[in-house]
């Protein structure tokens, strides 16, 4: 898959099948749209093209209402690349771009630049200035201008539509299993390992302090069993999300203790799959009591991920 950032960096395409959306989280509903794009493009001997936006449109139009995203840039690229499409295009969402009418977006972007013969969207998709365009309008414009439009119905889970908003809510509540069912994968976090206070090392459990690449949705505070992906290795991990009440630290942090690992992690990038919450955070009377709890956390994680 070829990844292109910025419409100006994309060579004009003669024939394409386009999947349109922000695709935050690349959940099961998004996957249906993207897989349909890949299948239809292959059948039509056209390029399959996923079109999304950078940054989130709300960050430009109404920053105060912009929620944390579910996937950072690199993770989104990785997840979409696994779905068999030819090109992933990130259109830079600016104030100027936001002023395009639905008709201008179709004429100038979809037809003139992307050569769309078919456009695939979810039924809740909106586009154009003031979000005036919807899937129904896109269908009408397709009939007028000679391109096919396919609208993918909202996928449901347990009777409720699958959405990024729903996944954010589940993560904030620590409902990893339900979030996994909707995502089709374990929720994850990725970032750079930075220096910490060294308290874990003093307790015999040296932790990696993770600095997130972007502001993304973090699960609720607690201790989690997970898997760290590091240089093609998969390592069982105990992951702490939240403050450090035992040490009087109120700052929310993400720390991971990698089982069966020795070595320097500083400045390395790491991806964490969050598999299950094993306990809530707790303030301990002293470091010895905390060390005993960490020993128990490691045993629980090893057994859970055996």
Short mmCIF file of C-alpha atoms in Angstrom, two decimals:
data_model
loop_
_atom_site.label_atom_id
_atom_site.label_comp_id
_atom_site.label_asym_id
_atom_site.label_seq_id
_atom_site.Cartn_x
_atom_site.Cartn_y
_atom_site.Cartn_z
CA UNK A 1 0.00 0.00 0.00
CA UNK A 2 1.21 3.49 -0.87
CA UNK A 3 0.60 6.21 1.72
CA UNK A 4 0.30 9.82 0.55
CA UNK A 5 -0.02 12.85 2.82
CA UNK A 6 -1.45 15.88 1.04
CA UNK A 7 -3.53 15.95 -2.13
CA UNK A 8 -0.80 17.89 -3.92
CA UNK A 9 1.53 14.91 -3.48
CA UNK A 10 -0.81 12.48 -5.24
CA UNK A 11 -0.42 11.94 -8.96
CA UNK A 12 -3.81 12.23 -10.66
CA UNK A 13 -5.58 8.87 -10.85
CA UNK A 14 -7.53 7.88 -13.96
CA UNK A 15 -9.87 5.30 -12.41
CA UNK A 16 -10.42 4.63 -8.73
CA UNK A 17 -12.85 3.18 -6.25
CA UNK A 18 -12.81 5.46 -3.21
CA UNK A 19 -13.63 4.71 0.44
CA UNK A 20 -14.30 7.98 2.27
CA UNK A 21 -14.21 8.57 6.02
CA UNK A 22 -12.09 9.53 9.00
CA UNK A 23 -11.88 5.85 10.05
CA UNK A 24 -10.87 6.58 13.64
CA UNK A 25 -10.07 3.26 15.28
CA UNK A 26 -10.46 1.30 12.02
CA UNK A 27 -13.19 -0.71 13.76
CA UNK A 28 -15.35 -3.46 12.27
CA UNK A 29 -17.69 -0.97 10.60
CA UNK A 30 -14.78 0.84 8.97
CA UNK A 31 -13.26 -2.44 7.83
CA UNK A 32 -16.44 -3.36 5.97
CA UNK A 33 -16.25 -0.09 4.02
CA UNK A 34 -12.54 -0.47 3.24
CA UNK A 35 -12.74 -4.15 2.28
CA UNK A 36 -15.66 -3.37 -0.04
CA UNK A 37 -13.49 -0.72 -1.68
CA UNK A 38 -10.67 -3.21 -2.26
CA UNK A 39 -13.02 -5.85 -3.66
CA UNK A 40 -14.93 -3.49 -5.98
CA UNK A 41 -11.73 -1.91 -7.30
CA UNK A 42 -10.28 -5.30 -8.17
CA UNK A 43 -13.49 -6.27 -9.99
CA UNK A 44 -13.43 -2.98 -11.96
CA UNK A 45 -9.67 -3.08 -12.72
CA UNK A 46 -9.32 0.24 -10.89
CA UNK A 47 -7.16 1.56 -8.06
CA UNK A 48 -8.55 1.09 -4.56
CA UNK A 49 -8.15 4.36 -2.68
CA UNK A 50 -8.93 5.08 0.98
CA UNK A 51 -9.35 8.82 1.58
CA UNK A 52 -9.21 10.23 5.09
CA UNK A 53 -8.28 13.54 6.68
CA UNK A 54 -5.46 15.04 8.75
CA UNK A 55 -6.09 16.34 11.35
CA UNK A 56 -9.60 15.43 12.53
CA UNK A 57 -12.00 17.98 10.96
CA UNK A 58 -13.29 19.01 14.41
CA UNK A 59 -9.75 20.04 15.38
CA UNK A 60 -9.97 22.74 12.71
CA UNK A 61 -13.66 23.67 12.86
CA UNK A 62 -14.43 23.38 16.59
CA UNK A 63 -11.30 22.47 18.60
CA UNK A 64 -13.13 22.59 21.93
CA UNK A 65 -15.37 19.69 20.89
CA UNK A 66 -12.59 17.54 19.42
CA UNK A 67 -12.47 14.17 21.26
CA UNK A 68 -9.24 12.18 21.65
CA UNK A 69 -8.69 9.89 18.66
CA UNK A 70 -8.53 6.11 18.96
CA UNK A 71 -5.56 5.57 16.67
CA UNK A 72 -2.51 7.70 15.99
CA UNK A 73 -1.24 8.26 12.45
CA UNK A 74 1.16 5.29 12.31
CA UNK A 75 -1.34 2.85 13.79
CA UNK A 76 -4.06 3.93 11.35
CA UNK A 77 -1.65 3.41 8.43
CA UNK A 78 -0.69 -0.04 9.71
CA UNK A 79 -4.29 -1.19 10.23
CA UNK A 80 -5.51 0.04 6.83
CA UNK A 81 -2.47 -1.45 5.06
CA UNK A 82 -3.62 -4.89 6.25
CA UNK A 83 -6.92 -4.57 4.34
CA UNK A 84 -5.57 -4.89 0.81
CA UNK A 85 -6.00 -1.39 -0.65
CA UNK A 86 -3.63 0.23 -3.14
CA UNK A 87 -3.42 3.80 -1.82
CA UNK A 88 -4.14 5.58 1.47
CA UNK A 89 -4.53 9.34 1.02
CA UNK A 90 -4.55 11.80 3.90
CA UNK A 91 -6.13 15.06 2.73
CA UNK A 92 -4.89 17.97 4.84
CA UNK A 93 -8.00 19.42 6.45
CA UNK A 94 -7.66 23.20 6.56
CA UNK A 95 -10.06 26.10 7.03
CA UNK A 96 -9.93 26.68 3.27
CA UNK A 97 -10.68 23.02 2.53
CA UNK A 98 -13.59 23.09 4.97
CA UNK A 99 -15.29 25.77 2.86
CA UNK A 100 -15.70 23.50 -0.18
CA UNK A 101 -19.37 22.84 -0.90
CA UNK A 102 -20.47 19.21 -1.31
CA UNK A 103 -20.67 19.75 -5.09
CA UNK A 104 -17.17 21.30 -5.21
CA UNK A 105 -15.76 18.42 -3.20
CA UNK A 106 -17.25 15.93 -5.67
CA UNK A 107 -16.17 17.85 -8.78
CA UNK A 108 -12.71 19.06 -7.72
CA UNK A 109 -11.55 16.17 -5.52
CA UNK A 110 -13.42 12.96 -6.29
CA UNK A 111 -13.76 13.38 -10.04
CA UNK A 112 -11.00 15.70 -11.24
CA UNK A 113 -8.17 14.53 -8.96
CA UNK A 114 -9.11 10.99 -7.97
CA UNK A 115 -10.94 9.77 -11.08
CA UNK A 116 -13.61 8.12 -8.93
CA UNK A 117 -15.86 5.64 -10.71
CA UNK A 118 -17.32 4.49 -7.40
CA UNK A 119 -17.44 6.01 -3.91
CA UNK A 120 -18.13 3.98 -0.77
CA UNK A 121 -19.20 5.58 2.53
CA UNK A 122 -20.87 4.60 5.77
CA UNK A 123 -24.47 5.71 6.13
CA UNK A 124 -23.56 8.38 8.73
CA UNK A 125 -20.88 10.01 6.51
CA UNK A 126 -21.07 13.79 6.06
CA UNK A 127 -18.99 16.09 3.86
CA UNK A 128 -18.70 19.61 2.47
CA UNK A 129 -18.96 23.03 4.07
CA UNK A 130 -20.96 22.93 7.29
CA UNK A 131 -21.27 19.13 6.89
CA UNK A 132 -24.20 19.86 4.57
CA UNK A 133 -23.52 16.80 2.44
CA UNK A 134 -24.62 13.34 3.54
CA UNK A 135 -24.72 9.86 2.02
CA UNK A 136 -28.09 10.57 0.39
CA UNK A 137 -26.78 13.72 -1.34
CA UNK A 138 -23.67 11.85 -2.47
CA UNK A 139 -25.93 9.21 -4.03
CA UNK A 140 -27.85 11.91 -5.91
CA UNK A 141 -24.65 13.59 -7.12
CA UNK A 142 -23.35 10.22 -8.27
CA UNK A 143 -26.45 9.70 -10.43
CA UNK A 144 -26.07 13.21 -11.89
CA UNK A 145 -22.34 13.02 -12.57
CA UNK A 146 -21.95 9.38 -13.58
CA UNK A 147 -20.24 7.61 -10.71
CA UNK A 148 -21.55 4.80 -8.54
CA UNK A 149 -22.18 5.29 -4.82
CA UNK A 150 -22.37 2.45 -2.34
CA UNK A 151 -23.63 3.18 1.19
CA UNK A 152 -22.59 0.73 3.88
CA UNK A 153 -25.25 0.35 6.63
CA UNK A 154 -24.12 0.95 10.21
CA UNK A 155 -22.79 -2.27 11.67
CA UNK A 156 -24.30 -3.17 15.04
CA UNK A 157 -23.09 -5.06 18.08
CA UNK A 158 -25.55 -6.18 20.74
CA UNK A 159 -28.23 -4.05 19.08
CA UNK A 160 -26.25 -0.80 19.28
CA UNK A 161 -24.44 0.82 16.32
CA UNK A 162 -20.67 0.44 16.27
CA UNK A 163 -19.05 3.87 16.46
CA UNK A 164 -15.81 5.51 17.55
CA UNK A 165 -17.76 7.40 20.23
CA UNK A 166 -19.01 4.13 21.70
CA UNK A 167 -15.50 2.68 21.74
CA UNK A 168 -14.12 5.77 23.49
CA UNK A 169 -16.80 5.37 26.17
CA UNK A 170 -15.98 1.69 26.69
CA UNK A 171 -12.25 2.41 26.98
CA UNK A 172 -12.77 5.20 29.51
CA UNK A 173 -14.78 2.70 31.58
CA UNK A 174 -12.05 0.04 31.30
CA UNK A 175 -14.35 -2.28 29.31
CA UNK A 176 -11.56 -3.78 27.21
CA UNK A 177 -13.33 -6.97 26.23
CA UNK A 178 -16.34 -5.13 24.81
CA UNK A 179 -14.09 -2.65 23.03
CA UNK A 180 -12.15 -5.56 21.54
CA UNK A 181 -15.33 -7.15 20.19
CA UNK A 182 -16.20 -3.93 18.37
CA UNK A 183 -12.70 -3.13 17.15
CA UNK A 184 -11.95 -6.68 16.05
CA UNK A 185 -8.58 -6.42 17.83
CA UNK A 186 -7.19 -5.51 21.22
CA UNK A 187 -7.19 -1.77 22.04
CA UNK A 188 -3.68 -0.39 21.86
CA UNK A 189 -1.34 2.46 22.74
CA UNK A 190 1.93 3.42 21.13
CA UNK A 191 4.66 5.85 21.97
CA UNK A 192 8.28 6.55 22.80
CA UNK A 193 9.99 5.28 25.93
CA UNK A 194 11.22 8.24 27.98
CA UNK A 195 13.05 8.52 31.28
CA UNK A 196 11.03 8.28 34.50
CA UNK A 197 11.77 8.51 38.21
CA UNK A 198 13.44 5.10 38.49
CA UNK A 199 11.12 3.94 41.28
CA UNK A 200 10.24 0.70 39.49
CA UNK A 201 13.91 -0.23 39.20
CA UNK A 202 14.32 0.34 42.94
CA UNK A 203 11.46 -2.09 43.56
CA UNK A 204 12.93 -4.70 41.22
CA UNK A 205 10.49 -3.97 38.38
CA UNK A 206 12.05 -1.54 35.93
CA UNK A 207 9.27 0.03 33.87
CA UNK A 208 9.16 1.75 30.52
CA UNK A 209 7.50 5.17 30.68
CA UNK A 210 5.51 5.71 27.49
CA UNK A 211 5.13 9.13 25.91
CA UNK A 212 2.24 8.95 23.44
CA UNK A 213 2.81 10.15 19.88
CA UNK A 214 -0.53 11.97 19.76
CA UNK A 215 -3.41 12.76 22.09
CA UNK A 216 -5.42 9.54 21.91
CA UNK A 217 -8.12 7.92 24.01
CA UNK A 218 -6.53 6.25 27.02
CA UNK A 219 -8.40 3.55 28.97
CA UNK A 220 -9.50 4.33 32.51
CA UNK A 221 -6.97 4.23 35.34
CA UNK A 222 -5.86 0.79 36.46
CA UNK A 223 -3.39 -2.02 35.98
CA UNK A 224 -3.67 -4.06 32.80
CA UNK A 225 -2.24 -7.24 31.35
CA UNK A 226 -0.99 -6.67 27.83
CA UNK A 227 1.50 -7.44 25.11
CA UNK A 228 4.34 -5.13 24.09
CA UNK A 229 5.46 -5.17 20.47
CA UNK A 230 9.15 -4.31 20.30
CA UNK A 231 11.34 -4.93 17.24
CA UNK A 232 9.13 -7.83 16.09
CA UNK A 233 9.18 -9.34 19.59
CA UNK A 234 5.95 -9.86 21.55
CA UNK A 235 6.47 -9.54 25.29
CA UNK A 236 3.95 -10.05 28.08
CA UNK A 237 3.59 -6.81 30.02
CA UNK A 238 2.05 -5.33 33.14
CA UNK A 239 0.77 -1.88 32.19
CA UNK A 240 -0.10 0.81 34.71
CA UNK A 241 -2.28 3.71 33.60
CA UNK A 242 -2.83 6.60 35.98
CA UNK A 243 -1.15 8.40 38.85
CA UNK A 244 1.23 6.94 41.46
CA UNK A 245 -0.69 7.48 44.72
CA UNK A 246 1.83 5.54 46.81
CA UNK A 247 4.48 8.14 45.90
CA UNK A 248 2.15 11.13 46.00
CA UNK A 249 2.34 11.68 42.24
CA UNK A 250 -0.92 12.93 40.72
CA UNK A 251 0.28 13.16 37.12
CA UNK A 252 -1.34 10.55 34.87
CA UNK A 253 1.29 8.31 33.30
CA UNK A 254 1.57 5.13 31.26
CA UNK A 255 4.19 2.64 32.45
CA UNK A 256 4.87 -0.89 31.28
CA UNK A 257 6.89 -3.65 32.90
CA UNK A 258 7.99 -6.12 30.21
CA UNK A 259 8.25 -9.69 31.49
CA UNK A 260 11.36 -11.66 30.51
CA UNK A 261 13.12 -8.62 29.08
CA UNK A 262 16.50 -7.15 29.84
CA UNK A 263 17.99 -4.20 28.01
CA UNK A 264 17.76 -0.47 27.39
CA UNK A 265 14.41 0.78 26.10
CA UNK A 266 15.03 4.53 26.18
CA UNK A 267 14.08 6.39 22.98
CA UNK A 268 12.62 3.24 21.44
CA UNK A 269 9.06 3.16 20.11
CA UNK A 270 6.77 0.55 21.55
CA UNK A 271 3.21 -0.60 20.84
CA UNK A 272 1.06 -2.04 23.63
CA UNK A 273 -1.95 -4.32 23.19
CA UNK A 274 -4.21 -3.99 26.22
CA UNK A 275 -5.69 -7.42 26.87
CA UNK A 276 -7.42 -7.26 30.26
CA UNK A 277 -7.72 -5.10 33.35
CA UNK A 278 -6.37 -6.97 36.36
CA UNK A 279 -7.04 -4.46 39.14
CA UNK A 280 -7.83 -0.86 40.07
CA UNK A 281 -5.16 1.51 41.28
CA UNK A 282 -4.46 1.51 44.99
CA UNK A 283 -2.36 3.50 47.44
CA UNK A 284 0.01 1.27 49.42
CA UNK A 285 1.41 1.94 52.86
CA UNK A 286 5.02 1.49 51.80
CA UNK A 287 7.29 0.33 48.97
CA UNK A 288 7.54 -3.20 50.34
CA UNK A 289 3.76 -3.64 50.18
CA UNK A 290 3.76 -2.24 46.62
CA UNK A 291 6.55 -4.62 45.58
CA UNK A 292 4.49 -7.60 46.82
CA UNK A 293 1.52 -6.37 44.79
CA UNK A 294 3.70 -5.97 41.68
CA UNK A 295 4.89 -9.54 42.12
CA UNK A 296 1.26 -10.66 42.19
CA UNK A 297 0.45 -8.51 39.11
CA UNK A 298 3.27 -10.22 37.19
CA UNK A 299 2.03 -13.67 38.14
CA UNK A 300 -1.55 -12.82 37.13
CA UNK A 301 -0.38 -11.40 33.80
CA UNK A 302 1.82 -14.40 33.02
CA UNK A 303 -1.05 -16.80 33.80
CA UNK A 304 -3.62 -14.76 31.86
CA UNK A 305 -1.43 -14.55 28.74
CA UNK A 306 -0.03 -18.08 28.93
#
